């Protein structure tokens, strides 16, 4: 990364509105996310072998943004289950086309995007979405105190081996300083099942409207003019 590009990234993270939205996404005035991770050029220039920094402290966020680090929040939240549905274009043969002509590829993705928006609206699922370089994230927050979360807990069924790991803590790992509550484990498991259900509905609804094959989690498709391309409804974070 050139010095000019580096300063452009830092300038972006100095923007007051950008900082406010990132803080809001992490929980607002009092963070509810379990930890944050900063990643980027500043750390590489300062000798980090892996240019990332993890913190459990809210006050570190401002410094990360001052350094121009890309900030990621934990899916694990103290007050709610964070549901993240990752939907993206994939090509098993080449990524050149996507980054050479993103406008074309986002037009190819549009029918799937519209189908998901329509589906979430029908089920009354509040969400925000953000665009990535290759697709979208559809994100919902379900408070532990809500009736909806209690329903999720009834359908979530994390495996016993996973629950055993959830109950362990590791002092040397800032991601595992406390045990994962059972309601959080059940809520997360339930969201995985819900996303799988919704994925099948999206596949069914877009058979005629989508110029791209729609699959779950990058499942291989047949070769087309641009290669083995498709739209992935990615739920691998819930189970492989």
PDB file of C-alpha atoms in Angstrom:
ATOM      1  CA  UNK A   1       0.000   0.000   0.000  1.00  0.00           C
ATOM      2  CA  UNK A   2       1.376   3.392  -0.992  1.00  0.00           C
ATOM      3  CA  UNK A   3       1.658   6.253   1.497  1.00  0.00           C
ATOM      4  CA  UNK A   4      -1.152   8.044  -0.338  1.00  0.00           C
ATOM      5  CA  UNK A   5      -3.465   5.035  -0.059  1.00  0.00           C
ATOM      6  CA  UNK A   6      -2.526   4.582   3.584  1.00  0.00           C
ATOM      7  CA  UNK A   7      -3.435   8.174   4.414  1.00  0.00           C
ATOM      8  CA  UNK A   8      -6.699   7.872   2.471  1.00  0.00           C
ATOM      9  CA  UNK A   9      -7.738   4.931   4.661  1.00  0.00           C
ATOM     10  CA  UNK A  10      -6.833   6.822   7.829  1.00  0.00           C
ATOM     11  CA  UNK A  11      -8.776   9.848   6.615  1.00  0.00           C
ATOM     12  CA  UNK A  12     -11.833   7.657   6.054  1.00  0.00           C
ATOM     13  CA  UNK A  13     -11.738   6.433   9.657  1.00  0.00           C
ATOM     14  CA  UNK A  14     -11.383  10.010  10.932  1.00  0.00           C
ATOM     15  CA  UNK A  15     -14.816  10.852   9.541  1.00  0.00           C
ATOM     16  CA  UNK A  16     -17.200  11.557  12.414  1.00  0.00           C
ATOM     17  CA  UNK A  17     -20.165   9.772  10.820  1.00  0.00           C
ATOM     18  CA  UNK A  18     -18.113   6.676  10.012  1.00  0.00           C
ATOM     19  CA  UNK A  19     -16.866   6.493  13.595  1.00  0.00           C
ATOM     20  CA  UNK A  20     -20.360   6.974  14.985  1.00  0.00           C
ATOM     21  CA  UNK A  21     -21.819   4.141  12.908  1.00  0.00           C
ATOM     22  CA  UNK A  22     -18.994   1.770  13.828  1.00  0.00           C
ATOM     23  CA  UNK A  23     -19.480   2.586  17.510  1.00  0.00           C
ATOM     24  CA  UNK A  24     -23.215   2.021  17.133  1.00  0.00           C
ATOM     25  CA  UNK A  25     -22.628  -1.339  15.451  1.00  0.00           C
ATOM     26  CA  UNK A  26     -20.448  -2.410  18.388  1.00  0.00           C
ATOM     27  CA  UNK A  27     -23.199  -1.596  20.879  1.00  0.00           C
ATOM     28  CA  UNK A  28     -23.318   2.174  21.252  1.00  0.00           C
ATOM     29  CA  UNK A  29     -22.207   4.153  24.290  1.00  0.00           C
ATOM     30  CA  UNK A  30     -21.604   0.927  26.188  1.00  0.00           C
ATOM     31  CA  UNK A  31     -20.258  -1.853  23.999  1.00  0.00           C
ATOM     32  CA  UNK A  32     -22.178  -5.105  23.937  1.00  0.00           C
ATOM     33  CA  UNK A  33     -19.856  -6.973  21.572  1.00  0.00           C
ATOM     34  CA  UNK A  34     -17.472  -9.345  23.318  1.00  0.00           C
ATOM     35  CA  UNK A  35     -14.336  -8.056  21.585  1.00  0.00           C
ATOM     36  CA  UNK A  36     -13.122  -6.108  18.567  1.00  0.00           C
ATOM     37  CA  UNK A  37     -10.334  -6.803  16.088  1.00  0.00           C
ATOM     38  CA  UNK A  38      -8.340  -4.220  14.146  1.00  0.00           C
ATOM     39  CA  UNK A  39      -6.489  -5.211  10.976  1.00  0.00           C
ATOM     40  CA  UNK A  40      -4.398  -3.214   8.588  1.00  0.00           C
ATOM     41  CA  UNK A  41      -1.386  -1.456   7.169  1.00  0.00           C
ATOM     42  CA  UNK A  42      -0.473   0.524  10.285  1.00  0.00           C
ATOM     43  CA  UNK A  43       0.334  -2.669  12.191  1.00  0.00           C
ATOM     44  CA  UNK A  44       2.301  -4.139   9.287  1.00  0.00           C
ATOM     45  CA  UNK A  45       4.408  -0.969   9.151  1.00  0.00           C
ATOM     46  CA  UNK A  46       5.058  -1.247  12.871  1.00  0.00           C
ATOM     47  CA  UNK A  47       6.467  -4.754  12.835  1.00  0.00           C
ATOM     48  CA  UNK A  48       3.442  -6.973  13.439  1.00  0.00           C
ATOM     49  CA  UNK A  49       4.020 -10.356  11.802  1.00  0.00           C
ATOM     50  CA  UNK A  50       0.249 -10.718  11.569  1.00  0.00           C
ATOM     51  CA  UNK A  51      -1.187  -7.208  11.198  1.00  0.00           C
ATOM     52  CA  UNK A  52      -4.095  -7.628  13.571  1.00  0.00           C
ATOM     53  CA  UNK A  53      -4.890  -6.497  17.086  1.00  0.00           C
ATOM     54  CA  UNK A  54      -7.618  -7.873  19.380  1.00  0.00           C
ATOM     55  CA  UNK A  55      -9.086  -6.003  22.324  1.00  0.00           C
ATOM     56  CA  UNK A  56     -11.834  -6.445  24.923  1.00  0.00           C
ATOM     57  CA  UNK A  57     -11.728  -2.760  25.851  1.00  0.00           C
ATOM     58  CA  UNK A  58     -14.119  -0.219  24.372  1.00  0.00           C
ATOM     59  CA  UNK A  59     -11.624   2.610  24.705  1.00  0.00           C
ATOM     60  CA  UNK A  60      -9.273   0.892  22.222  1.00  0.00           C
ATOM     61  CA  UNK A  61     -11.700   1.368  19.335  1.00  0.00           C
ATOM     62  CA  UNK A  62     -10.888   5.046  18.887  1.00  0.00           C
ATOM     63  CA  UNK A  63      -7.167   4.310  18.665  1.00  0.00           C
ATOM     64  CA  UNK A  64      -7.736   1.554  16.108  1.00  0.00           C
ATOM     65  CA  UNK A  65      -9.676   3.937  13.904  1.00  0.00           C
ATOM     66  CA  UNK A  66      -7.044   6.659  14.339  1.00  0.00           C
ATOM     67  CA  UNK A  67      -4.516   4.138  13.006  1.00  0.00           C
ATOM     68  CA  UNK A  68      -6.714   3.436   9.987  1.00  0.00           C
ATOM     69  CA  UNK A  69      -7.338  -0.185  10.952  1.00  0.00           C
ATOM     70  CA  UNK A  70     -10.307  -2.024   9.511  1.00  0.00           C
ATOM     71  CA  UNK A  71     -12.447  -2.862  12.540  1.00  0.00           C
ATOM     72  CA  UNK A  72     -14.345  -6.110  13.034  1.00  0.00           C
ATOM     73  CA  UNK A  73     -16.702  -6.810  15.918  1.00  0.00           C
ATOM     74  CA  UNK A  74     -17.289 -10.227  17.470  1.00  0.00           C
ATOM     75  CA  UNK A  75     -20.481 -12.047  16.545  1.00  0.00           C
ATOM     76  CA  UNK A  76     -20.675 -12.934  20.247  1.00  0.00           C
ATOM     77  CA  UNK A  77     -22.685 -10.240  22.025  1.00  0.00           C
ATOM     78  CA  UNK A  78     -23.402  -9.661  25.716  1.00  0.00           C
ATOM     79  CA  UNK A  79     -27.037  -8.652  25.192  1.00  0.00           C
ATOM     80  CA  UNK A  80     -28.251 -10.342  22.029  1.00  0.00           C
ATOM     81  CA  UNK A  81     -27.703 -12.883  19.287  1.00  0.00           C
ATOM     82  CA  UNK A  82     -26.219 -11.308  16.178  1.00  0.00           C
ATOM     83  CA  UNK A  83     -27.484 -12.989  13.017  1.00  0.00           C
ATOM     84  CA  UNK A  84     -25.193 -12.491  10.022  1.00  0.00           C
ATOM     85  CA  UNK A  85     -26.224 -13.886   6.646  1.00  0.00           C
ATOM     86  CA  UNK A  86     -23.366 -13.680   4.151  1.00  0.00           C
ATOM     87  CA  UNK A  87     -24.482 -13.660   0.513  1.00  0.00           C
ATOM     88  CA  UNK A  88     -21.884 -13.328  -2.209  1.00  0.00           C
ATOM     89  CA  UNK A  89     -20.845 -13.983  -5.774  1.00  0.00           C
ATOM     90  CA  UNK A  90     -18.307 -16.746  -6.306  1.00  0.00           C
ATOM     91  CA  UNK A  91     -16.386 -18.161  -9.225  1.00  0.00           C
ATOM     92  CA  UNK A  92     -14.437 -21.372  -8.743  1.00  0.00           C
ATOM     93  CA  UNK A  93     -12.205 -20.594 -11.732  1.00  0.00           C
ATOM     94  CA  UNK A  94     -11.328 -16.900 -11.499  1.00  0.00           C
ATOM     95  CA  UNK A  95     -12.038 -13.749  -9.506  1.00  0.00           C
ATOM     96  CA  UNK A  96     -10.765 -11.472 -12.262  1.00  0.00           C
ATOM     97  CA  UNK A  97     -14.179 -10.706 -13.716  1.00  0.00           C
ATOM     98  CA  UNK A  98     -15.700  -9.607 -10.420  1.00  0.00           C
ATOM     99  CA  UNK A  99     -13.024  -7.058  -9.634  1.00  0.00           C
ATOM    100  CA  UNK A 100     -12.597  -5.974 -13.259  1.00  0.00           C
ATOM    101  CA  UNK A 101     -16.294  -5.155 -13.686  1.00  0.00           C
ATOM    102  CA  UNK A 102     -18.102  -4.968 -10.356  1.00  0.00           C
ATOM    103  CA  UNK A 103     -21.103  -3.097 -11.772  1.00  0.00           C
ATOM    104  CA  UNK A 104     -21.897  -5.996 -14.107  1.00  0.00           C
ATOM    105  CA  UNK A 105     -21.580  -8.554 -11.343  1.00  0.00           C
ATOM    106  CA  UNK A 106     -23.748  -6.617  -8.904  1.00  0.00           C
ATOM    107  CA  UNK A 107     -26.412  -6.472 -11.625  1.00  0.00           C
ATOM    108  CA  UNK A 108     -26.160 -10.263 -11.848  1.00  0.00           C
ATOM    109  CA  UNK A 109     -26.627 -10.463  -8.064  1.00  0.00           C
ATOM    110  CA  UNK A 110     -29.590  -8.073  -7.981  1.00  0.00           C
ATOM    111  CA  UNK A 111     -32.406 -10.670  -8.335  1.00  0.00           C
ATOM    112  CA  UNK A 112     -31.107 -12.611  -5.338  1.00  0.00           C
ATOM    113  CA  UNK A 113     -30.715  -9.429  -3.321  1.00  0.00           C
ATOM    114  CA  UNK A 114     -34.298  -8.404  -4.085  1.00  0.00           C
ATOM    115  CA  UNK A 115     -35.623 -11.881  -3.268  1.00  0.00           C
ATOM    116  CA  UNK A 116     -33.923 -11.825   0.139  1.00  0.00           C
ATOM    117  CA  UNK A 117     -35.224  -8.344   0.930  1.00  0.00           C
ATOM    118  CA  UNK A 118     -38.735  -9.443  -0.022  1.00  0.00           C
ATOM    119  CA  UNK A 119     -38.475 -12.610   2.053  1.00  0.00           C
ATOM    120  CA  UNK A 120     -37.217 -10.842   5.171  1.00  0.00           C
ATOM    121  CA  UNK A 121     -40.000  -8.287   4.786  1.00  0.00           C
ATOM    122  CA  UNK A 122     -42.626 -11.030   4.517  1.00  0.00           C
ATOM    123  CA  UNK A 123     -41.420 -12.682   7.724  1.00  0.00           C
ATOM    124  CA  UNK A 124     -41.131  -9.360   9.528  1.00  0.00           C
ATOM    125  CA  UNK A 125     -37.402  -9.776  10.189  1.00  0.00           C
ATOM    126  CA  UNK A 126     -35.809  -6.368  10.919  1.00  0.00           C
ATOM    127  CA  UNK A 127     -32.296  -6.068   9.547  1.00  0.00           C
ATOM    128  CA  UNK A 128     -29.628  -3.852   8.130  1.00  0.00           C
ATOM    129  CA  UNK A 129     -27.430  -4.773   5.210  1.00  0.00           C
ATOM    130  CA  UNK A 130     -24.029  -3.737   4.032  1.00  0.00           C
ATOM    131  CA  UNK A 131     -22.303  -4.258   0.726  1.00  0.00           C
ATOM    132  CA  UNK A 132     -19.000  -6.068   0.472  1.00  0.00           C
ATOM    133  CA  UNK A 133     -16.693  -6.240  -2.523  1.00  0.00           C
ATOM    134  CA  UNK A 134     -18.453  -9.435  -3.632  1.00  0.00           C
ATOM    135  CA  UNK A 135     -21.972  -9.268  -2.204  1.00  0.00           C
ATOM    136  CA  UNK A 136     -23.925  -8.448   0.925  1.00  0.00           C
ATOM    137  CA  UNK A 137     -24.362  -9.080   4.632  1.00  0.00           C
ATOM    138  CA  UNK A 138     -27.908  -9.151   6.012  1.00  0.00           C
ATOM    139  CA  UNK A 139     -27.646  -8.525   9.749  1.00  0.00           C
ATOM    140  CA  UNK A 140     -30.210  -8.770  12.551  1.00  0.00           C
ATOM    141  CA  UNK A 141     -29.888  -8.343  16.318  1.00  0.00           C
ATOM    142  CA  UNK A 142     -32.195 -10.376  18.578  1.00  0.00           C
ATOM    143  CA  UNK A 143     -32.055  -9.330  22.268  1.00  0.00           C
ATOM    144  CA  UNK A 144     -31.816 -12.145  24.816  1.00  0.00           C
ATOM    145  CA  UNK A 145     -34.701 -10.515  26.693  1.00  0.00           C
ATOM    146  CA  UNK A 146     -37.092 -10.730  23.728  1.00  0.00           C
ATOM    147  CA  UNK A 147     -39.890 -13.208  23.093  1.00  0.00           C
ATOM    148  CA  UNK A 148     -38.320 -13.957  19.712  1.00  0.00           C
ATOM    149  CA  UNK A 149     -35.074 -15.053  21.343  1.00  0.00           C
ATOM    150  CA  UNK A 150     -36.899 -17.382  23.715  1.00  0.00           C
ATOM    151  CA  UNK A 151     -38.438 -19.015  20.643  1.00  0.00           C
ATOM    152  CA  UNK A 152     -34.995 -19.325  19.060  1.00  0.00           C
ATOM    153  CA  UNK A 153     -33.670 -21.019  22.183  1.00  0.00           C
ATOM    154  CA  UNK A 154     -36.352 -23.689  21.840  1.00  0.00           C
ATOM    155  CA  UNK A 155     -35.228 -24.683  18.331  1.00  0.00           C
ATOM    156  CA  UNK A 156     -31.476 -24.270  18.803  1.00  0.00           C
ATOM    157  CA  UNK A 157     -29.644 -27.510  19.541  1.00  0.00           C
ATOM    158  CA  UNK A 158     -25.861 -27.153  19.868  1.00  0.00           C
ATOM    159  CA  UNK A 159     -23.953 -30.442  20.041  1.00  0.00           C
ATOM    160  CA  UNK A 160     -22.795 -31.673  23.436  1.00  0.00           C
ATOM    161  CA  UNK A 161     -19.127 -31.563  22.382  1.00  0.00           C
ATOM    162  CA  UNK A 162     -19.577 -27.925  21.383  1.00  0.00           C
ATOM    163  CA  UNK A 163     -21.275 -27.061  24.673  1.00  0.00           C
ATOM    164  CA  UNK A 164     -18.314 -28.584  26.509  1.00  0.00           C
ATOM    165  CA  UNK A 165     -15.974 -26.263  24.621  1.00  0.00           C
ATOM    166  CA  UNK A 166     -18.287 -23.305  25.216  1.00  0.00           C
ATOM    167  CA  UNK A 167     -17.934 -23.874  28.965  1.00  0.00           C
ATOM    168  CA  UNK A 168     -14.135 -23.585  28.844  1.00  0.00           C
ATOM    169  CA  UNK A 169     -12.168 -20.381  29.332  1.00  0.00           C
ATOM    170  CA  UNK A 170      -8.603 -19.597  28.281  1.00  0.00           C
ATOM    171  CA  UNK A 171      -6.747 -16.794  30.024  1.00  0.00           C
ATOM    172  CA  UNK A 172      -4.212 -16.529  27.225  1.00  0.00           C
ATOM    173  CA  UNK A 173      -6.967 -16.063  24.620  1.00  0.00           C
ATOM    174  CA  UNK A 174      -8.837 -12.749  24.835  1.00  0.00           C
ATOM    175  CA  UNK A 175     -11.678 -14.270  22.828  1.00  0.00           C
ATOM    176  CA  UNK A 176     -12.357 -16.847  25.554  1.00  0.00           C
ATOM    177  CA  UNK A 177     -12.138 -14.980  28.855  1.00  0.00           C
ATOM    178  CA  UNK A 178     -15.593 -16.102  29.966  1.00  0.00           C
ATOM    179  CA  UNK A 179     -17.932 -18.994  29.317  1.00  0.00           C
ATOM    180  CA  UNK A 180     -20.429 -18.762  26.504  1.00  0.00           C
ATOM    181  CA  UNK A 181     -23.924 -18.676  28.066  1.00  0.00           C
ATOM    182  CA  UNK A 182     -26.257 -21.514  27.096  1.00  0.00           C
ATOM    183  CA  UNK A 183     -28.879 -19.135  25.730  1.00  0.00           C
ATOM    184  CA  UNK A 184     -26.268 -17.607  23.428  1.00  0.00           C
ATOM    185  CA  UNK A 185     -25.246 -21.052  22.154  1.00  0.00           C
ATOM    186  CA  UNK A 186     -28.855 -22.041  21.524  1.00  0.00           C
ATOM    187  CA  UNK A 187     -29.671 -18.744  19.851  1.00  0.00           C
ATOM    188  CA  UNK A 188     -26.685 -19.045  17.528  1.00  0.00           C
ATOM    189  CA  UNK A 189     -27.596 -22.635  16.645  1.00  0.00           C
ATOM    190  CA  UNK A 190     -31.157 -21.577  15.888  1.00  0.00           C
ATOM    191  CA  UNK A 191     -30.041 -18.774  13.586  1.00  0.00           C
ATOM    192  CA  UNK A 192     -28.037 -21.297  11.580  1.00  0.00           C
ATOM    193  CA  UNK A 193     -31.168 -23.397  11.118  1.00  0.00           C
ATOM    194  CA  UNK A 194     -33.239 -20.349  10.239  1.00  0.00           C
ATOM    195  CA  UNK A 195     -30.718 -19.221   7.626  1.00  0.00           C
ATOM    196  CA  UNK A 196     -30.691 -22.687   6.079  1.00  0.00           C
ATOM    197  CA  UNK A 197     -34.496 -22.620   5.844  1.00  0.00           C
ATOM    198  CA  UNK A 198     -34.453 -19.151   4.278  1.00  0.00           C
ATOM    199  CA  UNK A 199     -31.704 -20.187   1.864  1.00  0.00           C
ATOM    200  CA  UNK A 200     -33.870 -22.946   0.402  1.00  0.00           C
ATOM    201  CA  UNK A 201     -36.723 -20.465  -0.054  1.00  0.00           C
ATOM    202  CA  UNK A 202     -34.402 -18.052  -1.868  1.00  0.00           C
ATOM    203  CA  UNK A 203     -33.162 -20.825  -4.167  1.00  0.00           C
ATOM    204  CA  UNK A 204     -36.748 -21.757  -4.992  1.00  0.00           C
ATOM    205  CA  UNK A 205     -37.812 -18.159  -5.634  1.00  0.00           C
ATOM    206  CA  UNK A 206     -34.895 -17.221  -7.874  1.00  0.00           C
ATOM    207  CA  UNK A 207     -34.830 -20.217 -10.216  1.00  0.00           C
ATOM    208  CA  UNK A 208     -36.275 -18.148 -13.052  1.00  0.00           C
ATOM    209  CA  UNK A 209     -35.189 -14.625 -12.132  1.00  0.00           C
ATOM    210  CA  UNK A 210     -31.487 -15.128 -11.352  1.00  0.00           C
ATOM    211  CA  UNK A 211     -28.974 -15.352 -14.209  1.00  0.00           C
ATOM    212  CA  UNK A 212     -26.624 -17.032 -11.714  1.00  0.00           C
ATOM    213  CA  UNK A 213     -27.069 -20.456 -10.103  1.00  0.00           C
ATOM    214  CA  UNK A 214     -27.932 -19.962  -6.428  1.00  0.00           C
ATOM    215  CA  UNK A 215     -26.327 -22.436  -4.031  1.00  0.00           C
ATOM    216  CA  UNK A 216     -25.638 -22.900  -0.350  1.00  0.00           C
ATOM    217  CA  UNK A 217     -22.048 -22.264   0.735  1.00  0.00           C
ATOM    218  CA  UNK A 218     -20.173 -22.240  -2.589  1.00  0.00           C
ATOM    219  CA  UNK A 219     -21.464 -25.628  -3.731  1.00  0.00           C
ATOM    220  CA  UNK A 220     -19.890 -26.429  -7.107  1.00  0.00           C
ATOM    221  CA  UNK A 221     -21.909 -25.571 -10.207  1.00  0.00           C
ATOM    222  CA  UNK A 222     -21.547 -26.341 -13.901  1.00  0.00           C
ATOM    223  CA  UNK A 223     -19.255 -24.313 -16.106  1.00  0.00           C
ATOM    224  CA  UNK A 224     -20.772 -21.239 -17.751  1.00  0.00           C
ATOM    225  CA  UNK A 225     -19.419 -18.535 -20.084  1.00  0.00           C
ATOM    226  CA  UNK A 226     -17.521 -16.833 -17.242  1.00  0.00           C
ATOM    227  CA  UNK A 227     -16.554 -20.077 -15.492  1.00  0.00           C
ATOM    228  CA  UNK A 228     -18.136 -21.986 -12.611  1.00  0.00           C
ATOM    229  CA  UNK A 229     -19.884 -19.000 -11.106  1.00  0.00           C
ATOM    230  CA  UNK A 230     -22.868 -18.580  -8.845  1.00  0.00           C
ATOM    231  CA  UNK A 231     -24.421 -16.881  -5.835  1.00  0.00           C
ATOM    232  CA  UNK A 232     -23.507 -18.388  -2.486  1.00  0.00           C
ATOM    233  CA  UNK A 233     -25.899 -18.226   0.464  1.00  0.00           C
ATOM    234  CA  UNK A 234     -23.084 -18.801   2.925  1.00  0.00           C
ATOM    235  CA  UNK A 235     -24.032 -20.458   6.224  1.00  0.00           C
ATOM    236  CA  UNK A 236     -20.684 -22.139   6.891  1.00  0.00           C
ATOM    237  CA  UNK A 237     -20.132 -20.114  10.066  1.00  0.00           C
ATOM    238  CA  UNK A 238     -22.875 -22.185  11.684  1.00  0.00           C
ATOM    239  CA  UNK A 239     -21.522 -25.577  10.592  1.00  0.00           C
ATOM    240  CA  UNK A 240     -19.489 -27.124   7.790  1.00  0.00           C
TER     241      UNK A 240
END
